[in-house]
Amino acid sequence: MKIRIATYNIHKGVSSFGSRPRVHALKQALALMEADVFFLQEVQGRHDLMAARHSAHWPEQSQQDFLAGDSHHAAYGMNAVYDHGHHGNALLSRFAIASQSNQDVSDHAYEARGILHCVLHTPEADVHCYVVHLGLFGGGRRRQTAALIEAVRSSSPPDAPLIIAGDFNDWGNRLSELLRERLGVTEIFDERIAVHSLGYYLRKWVGREQTSKTHPTASIKPARTFPAALPWLRLDRIYLRGFAVESAQVLHGPAWAKLSDHAPIVATLQLK
C-alpha cells in the first residue's frame, strides 16, 4: 500500500512579511501536493483579530477544518492559547482517524509546544502518526525529544508502522541519532531518495559517503527547508518505521516563500 504524505509549517496562515492572509492560497497548494496525510504545524484554530481585520480573506472555519475540506478528516492539537485565539498542530487524513490525543511538552511559559498523536485506519494496517513542533532552544528540544520517545513507546506497539513529522528546529541535526537508536526509525532522507548532486555520486564512487566507522551516519543529513525561498537550515523532518521511501522532495522557491517561511516536504511511502 502506498501513502503520500507531507509535513508543512504553515506560519499560521499568513505571509512571512507583512502578515497578509494566505489561507486560501495554502488550501490550493495543499491540493496540488495530493497527499493522503498532512502533518501541519502553526495551525490557527482561532484568531479573532485576523478574522475581523481580513473578513474577506479569512475563513470562518478553523484552519484545520478549512484546509481539510471535504477530502480529508482533521485532528487538531491546541498548544498556544491567548485572548484572541489559539494555535497548534494538525493532522489531515484521507483515512479515518481512529483516535487522537495531544500532549503538552512546553519547556517554558513563552513557548507552547505539543505532540499530536493520531491513529489512522488504513486498508492494510493502523498507522500511528505524531505531529511535532519542538522549541527554539537546544536544552528544551532534548527534553521534548525524550518526551516524544516516551510518548511513542507508551502509545504504539513496538512493531506498528509509524510516522513522526514536523518542525524539529534541530538545525544541528543532534536529535536524529537518538531517535534512530530508541525508536528504530529512519529519517526520510537517510537514503538520499531525492535527486543527488554530482558531488554525492563522486563521494559514493570513492567510498567516502559515510565519513567514519565510529559515526556511520555523520554524512546523513536531513533536507534543507528554511527559509522557503532559498532553504539553508535543516528544520523539518519525517521519521519512519515500517515504510519504504519511494520518493521525497522539498518544494521551495519564490512561490512557496509567499505562503510560509518553511518549505514543505512531500513523500511517497510504501508500507512494508
PDB file of C-alpha atoms in Angstrom:
ATOM      1  CA  MET A   1       0.000   0.000   0.000  1.00  0.00           C
ATOM      2  CA  LYS A   2       1.296   3.435  -0.959  1.00  0.00           C
ATOM      3  CA  ILE A   3       0.744   6.558   1.141  1.00  0.00           C
ATOM      4  CA  ARG A   4       1.644  10.065   0.046  1.00  0.00           C
ATOM      5  CA  ILE A   5       2.413  12.384   2.951  1.00  0.00           C
ATOM      6  CA  ALA A   6       3.574  15.951   3.551  1.00  0.00           C
ATOM      7  CA  THR A   7       4.852  17.955   6.500  1.00  0.00           C
ATOM      8  CA  TYR A   8       4.478  21.734   6.496  1.00  0.00           C
ATOM      9  CA  ASN A   9       4.824  24.577   8.981  1.00  0.00           C
ATOM     10  CA  ILE A  10       2.172  26.918   7.568  1.00  0.00           C
ATOM     11  CA  HIS A  11       3.160  30.018   9.598  1.00  0.00           C
ATOM     12  CA  LYS A  12      -0.377  30.462  10.978  1.00  0.00           C
ATOM     13  CA  GLY A  13      -1.784  31.054   7.505  1.00  0.00           C
ATOM     14  CA  VAL A  14      -0.112  34.428   6.974  1.00  0.00           C
ATOM     15  CA  SER A  15       2.796  35.578   4.818  1.00  0.00           C
ATOM     16  CA  SER A  16       6.296  35.769   6.277  1.00  0.00           C
ATOM     17  CA  PHE A  17       6.441  39.507   5.625  1.00  0.00           C
ATOM     18  CA  GLY A  18       3.513  41.792   6.320  1.00  0.00           C
ATOM     19  CA  SER A  19       1.344  39.061   7.885  1.00  0.00           C
ATOM     20  CA  ARG A  20      -1.026  39.002   4.926  1.00  0.00           C
ATOM     21  CA  PRO A  21      -3.631  36.200   4.898  1.00  0.00           C
ATOM     22  CA  ARG A  22      -2.600  33.188   2.821  1.00  0.00           C
ATOM     23  CA  VAL A  23      -5.117  30.583   3.949  1.00  0.00           C
ATOM     24  CA  HIS A  24      -6.948  30.274   0.618  1.00  0.00           C
ATOM     25  CA  ALA A  25      -3.668  30.027  -1.309  1.00  0.00           C
ATOM     26  CA  LEU A  26      -2.443  27.436   1.190  1.00  0.00           C
ATOM     27  CA  LYS A  27      -5.512  25.321   0.542  1.00  0.00           C
ATOM     28  CA  GLN A  28      -4.774  25.366  -3.189  1.00  0.00           C
ATOM     29  CA  ALA A  29      -1.133  24.484  -2.525  1.00  0.00           C
ATOM     30  CA  LEU A  30      -2.094  21.516  -0.334  1.00  0.00           C
ATOM     31  CA  ALA A  31      -4.418  20.264  -3.051  1.00  0.00           C
ATOM     32  CA  LEU A  32      -1.529  20.339  -5.539  1.00  0.00           C
ATOM     33  CA  MET A  33       0.550  18.126  -3.227  1.00  0.00           C
ATOM     34  CA  GLU A  34      -2.108  15.372  -3.480  1.00  0.00           C
ATOM     35  CA  ALA A  35      -1.091  13.978  -0.095  1.00  0.00           C
ATOM     36  CA  ASP A  36      -3.163  11.413   1.767  1.00  0.00           C
ATOM     37  CA  VAL A  37      -1.871  12.688   5.111  1.00  0.00           C
ATOM     38  CA  PHE A  38      -0.676  16.179   6.043  1.00  0.00           C
ATOM     39  CA  PHE A  39       1.363  16.902   9.181  1.00  0.00           C
ATOM     40  CA  LEU A  40       0.856  20.637   9.814  1.00  0.00           C
ATOM     41  CA  GLN A  41       2.399  22.979  12.361  1.00  0.00           C
ATOM     42  CA  GLU A  42       1.453  26.522  13.406  1.00  0.00           C
ATOM     43  CA  VAL A  43      -2.185  25.968  12.508  1.00  0.00           C
ATOM     44  CA  GLN A  44      -4.512  28.735  13.672  1.00  0.00           C
ATOM     45  CA  GLY A  45      -7.513  27.158  15.343  1.00  0.00           C
ATOM     46  CA  ARG A  46      -8.920  30.610  16.058  1.00  0.00           C
ATOM     47  CA  HIS A  47      -7.748  34.191  15.592  1.00  0.00           C
ATOM     48  CA  ASP A  48     -10.439  36.788  16.241  1.00  0.00           C
ATOM     49  CA  LEU A  49      -8.280  39.769  15.260  1.00  0.00           C
ATOM     50  CA  MET A  50      -7.369  38.378  11.834  1.00  0.00           C
ATOM     51  CA  ALA A  51     -10.963  37.308  11.256  1.00  0.00           C
ATOM     52  CA  ALA A  52     -12.207  40.851  11.999  1.00  0.00           C
ATOM     53  CA  ARG A  53      -9.426  42.613  10.083  1.00  0.00           C
ATOM     54  CA  HIS A  54      -9.494  40.393   6.979  1.00  0.00           C
ATOM     55  CA  SER A  55     -13.032  39.043   6.889  1.00  0.00           C
ATOM     56  CA  ALA A  56     -12.988  38.581   3.099  1.00  0.00           C
ATOM     57  CA  HIS A  57      -9.762  36.556   3.170  1.00  0.00           C
ATOM     58  CA  TRP A  58     -10.022  34.721   6.483  1.00  0.00           C
ATOM     59  CA  PRO A  59     -12.303  31.645   6.597  1.00  0.00           C
ATOM     60  CA  GLU A  60     -14.963  31.378   9.283  1.00  0.00           C
ATOM     61  CA  GLN A  61     -13.890  27.794   9.975  1.00  0.00           C
ATOM     62  CA  SER A  62     -10.806  26.861  11.931  1.00  0.00           C
ATOM     63  CA  GLN A  63      -7.811  26.500   9.651  1.00  0.00           C
ATOM     64  CA  GLN A  64      -7.594  22.724  10.099  1.00  0.00           C
ATOM     65  CA  ASP A  65     -11.238  22.247   9.058  1.00  0.00           C
ATOM     66  CA  PHE A  66     -10.985  24.725   6.186  1.00  0.00           C
ATOM     67  CA  LEU A  67      -7.821  23.118   4.821  1.00  0.00           C
ATOM     68  CA  ALA A  68      -9.236  19.603   5.238  1.00  0.00           C
ATOM     69  CA  GLY A  69     -12.342  20.455   3.209  1.00  0.00           C
ATOM     70  CA  ASP A  70     -14.435  17.505   2.084  1.00  0.00           C
ATOM     71  CA  SER A  71     -11.485  15.279   1.148  1.00  0.00           C
ATOM     72  CA  HIS A  72      -9.731  14.843   4.499  1.00  0.00           C
ATOM     73  CA  HIS A  73     -10.525  14.234   8.151  1.00  0.00           C
ATOM     74  CA  ALA A  74      -8.952  16.715  10.588  1.00  0.00           C
ATOM     75  CA  ALA A  75      -7.424  16.428  14.052  1.00  0.00           C
ATOM     76  CA  TYR A  76      -6.123  19.432  15.975  1.00  0.00           C
ATOM     77  CA  GLY A  77      -3.843  19.744  18.982  1.00  0.00           C
ATOM     78  CA  MET A  78      -4.195  23.154  20.652  1.00  0.00           C
ATOM     79  CA  ASN A  79      -0.902  24.319  22.137  1.00  0.00           C
ATOM     80  CA  ALA A  80      -0.705  28.123  22.436  1.00  0.00           C
ATOM     81  CA  VAL A  81      -3.742  29.918  23.879  1.00  0.00           C
ATOM     82  CA  TYR A  82      -4.202  33.695  24.039  1.00  0.00           C
ATOM     83  CA  ASP A  83      -7.050  36.185  24.484  1.00  0.00           C
ATOM     84  CA  HIS A  84      -7.990  36.374  20.804  1.00  0.00           C
ATOM     85  CA  GLY A  85      -7.403  32.749  19.784  1.00  0.00           C
ATOM     86  CA  HIS A  86      -5.102  29.736  19.773  1.00  0.00           C
ATOM     87  CA  HIS A  87      -2.832  27.700  17.501  1.00  0.00           C
ATOM     88  CA  GLY A  88      -1.159  24.296  17.436  1.00  0.00           C
ATOM     89  CA  ASN A  89      -0.508  21.224  15.310  1.00  0.00           C
ATOM     90  CA  ALA A  90      -2.949  19.483  12.990  1.00  0.00           C
ATOM     91  CA  LEU A  91      -3.200  16.276  11.025  1.00  0.00           C
ATOM     92  CA  LEU A  92      -5.335  15.982   7.880  1.00  0.00           C
ATOM     93  CA  SER A  93      -6.023  12.474   6.614  1.00  0.00           C
ATOM     94  CA  ARG A  94      -7.942  10.791   3.816  1.00  0.00           C
ATOM     95  CA  PHE A  95      -8.024   7.757   6.099  1.00  0.00           C
ATOM     96  CA  ALA A  96     -10.326   7.600   9.084  1.00  0.00           C
ATOM     97  CA  ILE A  97      -8.792   8.941  12.294  1.00  0.00           C
ATOM     98  CA  ALA A  98      -9.482   6.220  14.843  1.00  0.00           C
ATOM     99  CA  SER A  99      -8.144   8.164  17.819  1.00  0.00           C
ATOM    100  CA  GLN A 100      -6.302  11.351  18.676  1.00  0.00           C
ATOM    101  CA  SER A 101      -4.560  12.852  21.687  1.00  0.00           C
ATOM    102  CA  ASN A 102      -2.416  15.907  22.330  1.00  0.00           C
ATOM    103  CA  GLN A 103       0.428  16.025  24.843  1.00  0.00           C
ATOM    104  CA  ASP A 104       1.798  19.293  26.205  1.00  0.00           C
ATOM    105  CA  VAL A 105       5.612  19.279  26.043  1.00  0.00           C
ATOM    106  CA  SER A 106       6.163  23.003  26.606  1.00  0.00           C
ATOM    107  CA  ASP A 107       9.550  23.643  28.187  1.00  0.00           C
ATOM    108  CA  HIS A 108       8.715  27.120  29.490  1.00  0.00           C
ATOM    109  CA  ALA A 109       5.812  29.568  29.563  1.00  0.00           C
ATOM    110  CA  TYR A 110       6.869  31.523  26.475  1.00  0.00           C
ATOM    111  CA  GLU A 111       6.970  28.596  24.012  1.00  0.00           C
ATOM    112  CA  ALA A 112       3.872  26.399  23.968  1.00  0.00           C
ATOM    113  CA  ARG A 113       4.644  23.096  22.236  1.00  0.00           C
ATOM    114  CA  GLY A 114       2.806  19.799  21.840  1.00  0.00           C
ATOM    115  CA  ILE A 115       2.814  16.337  20.288  1.00  0.00           C
ATOM    116  CA  LEU A 116      -0.353  15.376  18.425  1.00  0.00           C
ATOM    117  CA  HIS A 117      -0.806  11.600  18.172  1.00  0.00           C
ATOM    118  CA  CYS A 118      -3.347  10.116  15.761  1.00  0.00           C
ATOM    119  CA  VAL A 119      -4.052   6.520  14.802  1.00  0.00           C
ATOM    120  CA  LEU A 120      -5.162   6.118  11.193  1.00  0.00           C
ATOM    121  CA  HIS A 121      -7.252   3.223   9.911  1.00  0.00           C
ATOM    122  CA  THR A 122      -5.778   2.291   6.537  1.00  0.00           C
ATOM    123  CA  PRO A 123      -6.761  -0.707   4.374  1.00  0.00           C
ATOM    124  CA  GLU A 124      -3.569  -2.570   5.360  1.00  0.00           C
ATOM    125  CA  ALA A 125      -2.816  -1.572   8.960  1.00  0.00           C
ATOM    126  CA  ASP A 126      -3.317   1.001  11.670  1.00  0.00           C
ATOM    127  CA  VAL A 127      -0.658   3.700  11.270  1.00  0.00           C
ATOM    128  CA  HIS A 128       0.489   5.772  14.241  1.00  0.00           C
ATOM    129  CA  CYS A 129       1.175   9.395  13.329  1.00  0.00           C
ATOM    130  CA  TYR A 130       2.853  12.018  15.508  1.00  0.00           C
ATOM    131  CA  VAL A 131       2.852  15.720  14.580  1.00  0.00           C
ATOM    132  CA  VAL A 132       5.714  17.535  16.279  1.00  0.00           C
ATOM    133  CA  HIS A 133       6.874  21.122  16.746  1.00  0.00           C
ATOM    134  CA  LEU A 134       9.899  21.425  19.039  1.00  0.00           C
ATOM    135  CA  GLY A 135      11.307  24.503  20.753  1.00  0.00           C
ATOM    136  CA  LEU A 136      13.951  27.007  19.736  1.00  0.00           C
ATOM    137  CA  PHE A 137      16.473  26.158  22.464  1.00  0.00           C
ATOM    138  CA  GLY A 138      18.716  23.098  22.480  1.00  0.00           C
ATOM    139  CA  GLY A 139      18.078  22.024  26.071  1.00  0.00           C
ATOM    140  CA  GLY A 140      14.332  22.232  25.601  1.00  0.00           C
ATOM    141  CA  ARG A 141      14.500  20.244  22.371  1.00  0.00           C
ATOM    142  CA  ARG A 142      16.416  17.458  24.096  1.00  0.00           C
ATOM    143  CA  ARG A 143      13.809  17.252  26.850  1.00  0.00           C
ATOM    144  CA  GLN A 144      10.991  17.367  24.302  1.00  0.00           C
ATOM    145  CA  THR A 145      12.648  14.621  22.273  1.00  0.00           C
ATOM    146  CA  ALA A 146      12.841  12.477  25.396  1.00  0.00           C
ATOM    147  CA  ALA A 147       9.119  13.128  25.922  1.00  0.00           C
ATOM    148  CA  LEU A 148       8.460  12.188  22.287  1.00  0.00           C
ATOM    149  CA  ILE A 149      10.339   8.902  22.660  1.00  0.00           C
ATOM    150  CA  GLU A 150       8.383   8.058  25.799  1.00  0.00           C
ATOM    151  CA  ALA A 151       5.096   9.040  24.115  1.00  0.00           C
ATOM    152  CA  VAL A 152       5.768   6.802  21.122  1.00  0.00           C
ATOM    153  CA  ARG A 153       6.829   3.856  23.271  1.00  0.00           C
ATOM    154  CA  SER A 154       3.798   4.138  25.534  1.00  0.00           C
ATOM    155  CA  SER A 155       1.157   4.784  22.867  1.00  0.00           C
ATOM    156  CA  SER A 156       2.093   2.494  19.957  1.00  0.00           C
ATOM    157  CA  PRO A 157       3.109  -1.178  19.672  1.00  0.00           C
ATOM    158  CA  PRO A 158       6.843  -1.692  19.002  1.00  0.00           C
ATOM    159  CA  ASP A 159       6.157  -3.235  15.594  1.00  0.00           C
ATOM    160  CA  ALA A 160       3.449  -0.786  14.477  1.00  0.00           C
ATOM    161  CA  PRO A 161       4.113   1.316  11.370  1.00  0.00           C
ATOM    162  CA  LEU A 162       4.589   4.915  12.388  1.00  0.00           C
ATOM    163  CA  ILE A 163       5.345   8.364  11.020  1.00  0.00           C
ATOM    164  CA  ILE A 164       6.778  11.220  13.077  1.00  0.00           C
ATOM    165  CA  ALA A 165       6.853  14.514  11.208  1.00  0.00           C
ATOM    166  CA  GLY A 166       7.072  18.206  11.836  1.00  0.00           C
ATOM    167  CA  ASP A 167       9.260  21.178  12.617  1.00  0.00           C
ATOM    168  CA  PHE A 168      12.088  19.955  14.878  1.00  0.00           C
ATOM    169  CA  ASN A 169      14.074  23.229  14.859  1.00  0.00           C
ATOM    170  CA  ASP A 170      17.111  20.936  15.024  1.00  0.00           C
ATOM    171  CA  TRP A 171      19.414  22.767  12.625  1.00  0.00           C
ATOM    172  CA  GLY A 172      22.474  20.996  14.035  1.00  0.00           C
ATOM    173  CA  ASN A 173      20.933  17.540  13.440  1.00  0.00           C
ATOM    174  CA  ARG A 174      21.636  16.467  17.040  1.00  0.00           C
ATOM    175  CA  LEU A 175      18.423  14.512  17.612  1.00  0.00           C
ATOM    176  CA  SER A 176      18.243  12.077  14.690  1.00  0.00           C
ATOM    177  CA  GLU A 177      20.700   9.535  16.072  1.00  0.00           C
ATOM    178  CA  LEU A 178      18.816   9.356  19.384  1.00  0.00           C
ATOM    179  CA  LEU A 179      15.511   8.766  17.603  1.00  0.00           C
ATOM    180  CA  ARG A 180      17.055   6.076  15.403  1.00  0.00           C
ATOM    181  CA  GLU A 181      18.505   4.262  18.411  1.00  0.00           C
ATOM    182  CA  ARG A 182      15.486   4.488  20.722  1.00  0.00           C
ATOM    183  CA  LEU A 183      12.613   4.086  18.259  1.00  0.00           C
ATOM    184  CA  GLY A 184      14.117   2.185  15.320  1.00  0.00           C
ATOM    185  CA  VAL A 185      13.110   4.905  12.876  1.00  0.00           C
ATOM    186  CA  THR A 186      14.864   6.305   9.830  1.00  0.00           C
ATOM    187  CA  GLU A 187      14.698   9.880   8.585  1.00  0.00           C
ATOM    188  CA  ILE A 188      13.112  10.160   5.167  1.00  0.00           C
ATOM    189  CA  PHE A 189      16.305  11.433   3.518  1.00  0.00           C
ATOM    190  CA  ASP A 190      18.622   8.893   5.169  1.00  0.00           C
ATOM    191  CA  GLU A 191      18.855   7.043   1.882  1.00  0.00           C
ATOM    192  CA  ARG A 192      19.004  10.300  -0.081  1.00  0.00           C
ATOM    193  CA  ILE A 193      15.997   9.382  -2.197  1.00  0.00           C
ATOM    194  CA  ALA A 194      15.832  12.848  -3.710  1.00  0.00           C
ATOM    195  CA  VAL A 195      17.930  13.810  -6.738  1.00  0.00           C
ATOM    196  CA  HIS A 196      21.591  13.841  -5.684  1.00  0.00           C
ATOM    197  CA  SER A 197      24.288  16.276  -6.678  1.00  0.00           C
ATOM    198  CA  LEU A 198      27.305  15.305  -8.762  1.00  0.00           C
ATOM    199  CA  GLY A 199      29.399  15.626  -5.599  1.00  0.00           C
ATOM    200  CA  TYR A 200      27.304  12.967  -3.877  1.00  0.00           C
ATOM    201  CA  TYR A 201      27.951  10.428  -6.624  1.00  0.00           C
ATOM    202  CA  LEU A 202      31.673  11.241  -6.674  1.00  0.00           C
ATOM    203  CA  ARG A 203      31.905  10.705  -2.906  1.00  0.00           C
ATOM    204  CA  LYS A 204      29.928   7.486  -3.208  1.00  0.00           C
ATOM    205  CA  TRP A 205      32.162   6.262  -6.047  1.00  0.00           C
ATOM    206  CA  VAL A 206      35.327   6.736  -3.983  1.00  0.00           C
ATOM    207  CA  GLY A 207      33.711   5.302  -0.872  1.00  0.00           C
ATOM    208  CA  ARG A 208      33.565   8.491   1.181  1.00  0.00           C
ATOM    209  CA  GLU A 209      29.806   8.892   1.557  1.00  0.00           C
ATOM    210  CA  GLN A 210      29.941   7.535   5.112  1.00  0.00           C
ATOM    211  CA  THR A 211      32.629   9.545   6.844  1.00  0.00           C
ATOM    212  CA  SER A 212      33.725   7.207   9.647  1.00  0.00           C
ATOM    213  CA  LYS A 213      33.190   3.833  11.231  1.00  0.00           C
ATOM    214  CA  THR A 214      32.569   5.362  14.638  1.00  0.00           C
ATOM    215  CA  HIS A 215      29.919   7.735  13.282  1.00  0.00           C
ATOM    216  CA  PRO A 216      28.419   5.937  10.260  1.00  0.00           C
ATOM    217  CA  THR A 217      25.536   8.414   9.978  1.00  0.00           C
ATOM    218  CA  ALA A 218      27.686  11.537  10.168  1.00  0.00           C
ATOM    219  CA  SER A 219      27.172  12.366   6.492  1.00  0.00           C
ATOM    220  CA  ILE A 220      23.457  11.550   6.513  1.00  0.00           C
ATOM    221  CA  LYS A 221      21.657  14.854   6.797  1.00  0.00           C
ATOM    222  CA  PRO A 222      18.005  15.907   6.583  1.00  0.00           C
ATOM    223  CA  ALA A 223      16.900  18.185   3.767  1.00  0.00           C
ATOM    224  CA  ARG A 224      17.150  21.963   3.924  1.00  0.00           C
ATOM    225  CA  THR A 225      13.717  23.547   4.401  1.00  0.00           C
ATOM    226  CA  PHE A 226      14.203  27.060   5.826  1.00  0.00           C
ATOM    227  CA  PRO A 227      13.784  29.746   4.646  1.00  0.00           C
ATOM    228  CA  ALA A 228      11.373  28.690   1.926  1.00  0.00           C
ATOM    229  CA  ALA A 229      12.730  30.995  -0.783  1.00  0.00           C
ATOM    230  CA  LEU A 230      16.256  29.576  -0.568  1.00  0.00           C
ATOM    231  CA  PRO A 231      16.428  26.824   2.057  1.00  0.00           C
ATOM    232  CA  TRP A 232      19.577  26.693   4.142  1.00  0.00           C
ATOM    233  CA  LEU A 233      18.637  25.317   7.567  1.00  0.00           C
ATOM    234  CA  ARG A 234      17.536  21.704   8.137  1.00  0.00           C
ATOM    235  CA  LEU A 235      14.500  22.200  10.403  1.00  0.00           C
ATOM    236  CA  ASP A 236      11.721  19.933   9.154  1.00  0.00           C
ATOM    237  CA  ARG A 237      11.853  16.145   9.351  1.00  0.00           C
ATOM    238  CA  ILE A 238       9.927  12.957   8.652  1.00  0.00           C
ATOM    239  CA  TYR A 239      10.896   9.830  10.609  1.00  0.00           C
ATOM    240  CA  LEU A 240       9.515   6.442   9.603  1.00  0.00           C
ATOM    241  CA  ARG A 241       9.153   2.876  10.798  1.00  0.00           C
ATOM    242  CA  GLY A 242       7.575   0.132   8.703  1.00  0.00           C
ATOM    243  CA  PHE A 243       7.721   2.085   5.437  1.00  0.00           C
ATOM    244  CA  ALA A 244       9.995   2.192   2.401  1.00  0.00           C
ATOM    245  CA  VAL A 245      10.553   5.558   0.740  1.00  0.00           C
ATOM    246  CA  GLU A 246       9.670   5.681  -2.930  1.00  0.00           C
ATOM    247  CA  SER A 247      10.268   9.396  -3.436  1.00  0.00           C
ATOM    248  CA  ALA A 248      10.807  12.537  -1.356  1.00  0.00           C
ATOM    249  CA  GLN A 249      11.318  16.168  -2.212  1.00  0.00           C
ATOM    250  CA  VAL A 250      11.332  19.678  -0.756  1.00  0.00           C
ATOM    251  CA  LEU A 251       9.074  22.207  -2.500  1.00  0.00           C
ATOM    252  CA  HIS A 252      10.737  25.606  -2.401  1.00  0.00           C
ATOM    253  CA  GLY A 253      11.247  28.806  -4.340  1.00  0.00           C
ATOM    254  CA  PRO A 254       9.634  32.263  -4.636  1.00  0.00           C
ATOM    255  CA  ALA A 255       6.062  30.961  -4.987  1.00  0.00           C
ATOM    256  CA  TRP A 256       6.354  28.868  -1.819  1.00  0.00           C
ATOM    257  CA  ALA A 257       8.012  31.726   0.063  1.00  0.00           C
ATOM    258  CA  LYS A 258       4.810  33.728  -0.349  1.00  0.00           C
ATOM    259  CA  LEU A 259       2.901  31.104   1.635  1.00  0.00           C
ATOM    260  CA  SER A 260       5.168  30.381   4.603  1.00  0.00           C
ATOM    261  CA  ASP A 261       8.711  30.783   5.884  1.00  0.00           C
ATOM    262  CA  HIS A 262       9.155  26.981   5.778  1.00  0.00           C
ATOM    263  CA  ALA A 263       9.244  24.804   2.664  1.00  0.00           C
ATOM    264  CA  PRO A 264       7.101  21.652   2.727  1.00  0.00           C
ATOM    265  CA  ILE A 265       8.431  18.110   2.354  1.00  0.00           C
ATOM    266  CA  VAL A 266       6.346  15.731   0.248  1.00  0.00           C
ATOM    267  CA  ALA A 267       6.992  11.974   0.064  1.00  0.00           C
ATOM    268  CA  THR A 268       5.500   8.781  -1.284  1.00  0.00           C
ATOM    269  CA  LEU A 269       5.830   5.754   1.001  1.00  0.00           C
ATOM    270  CA  GLN A 270       5.283   2.040   0.587  1.00  0.00           C
ATOM    271  CA  LEU A 271       4.061   0.074   3.592  1.00  0.00           C
ATOM    272  CA  LYS A 272       6.431  -2.847   4.173  1.00  0.00           C
TER     273      LYS A 272
END
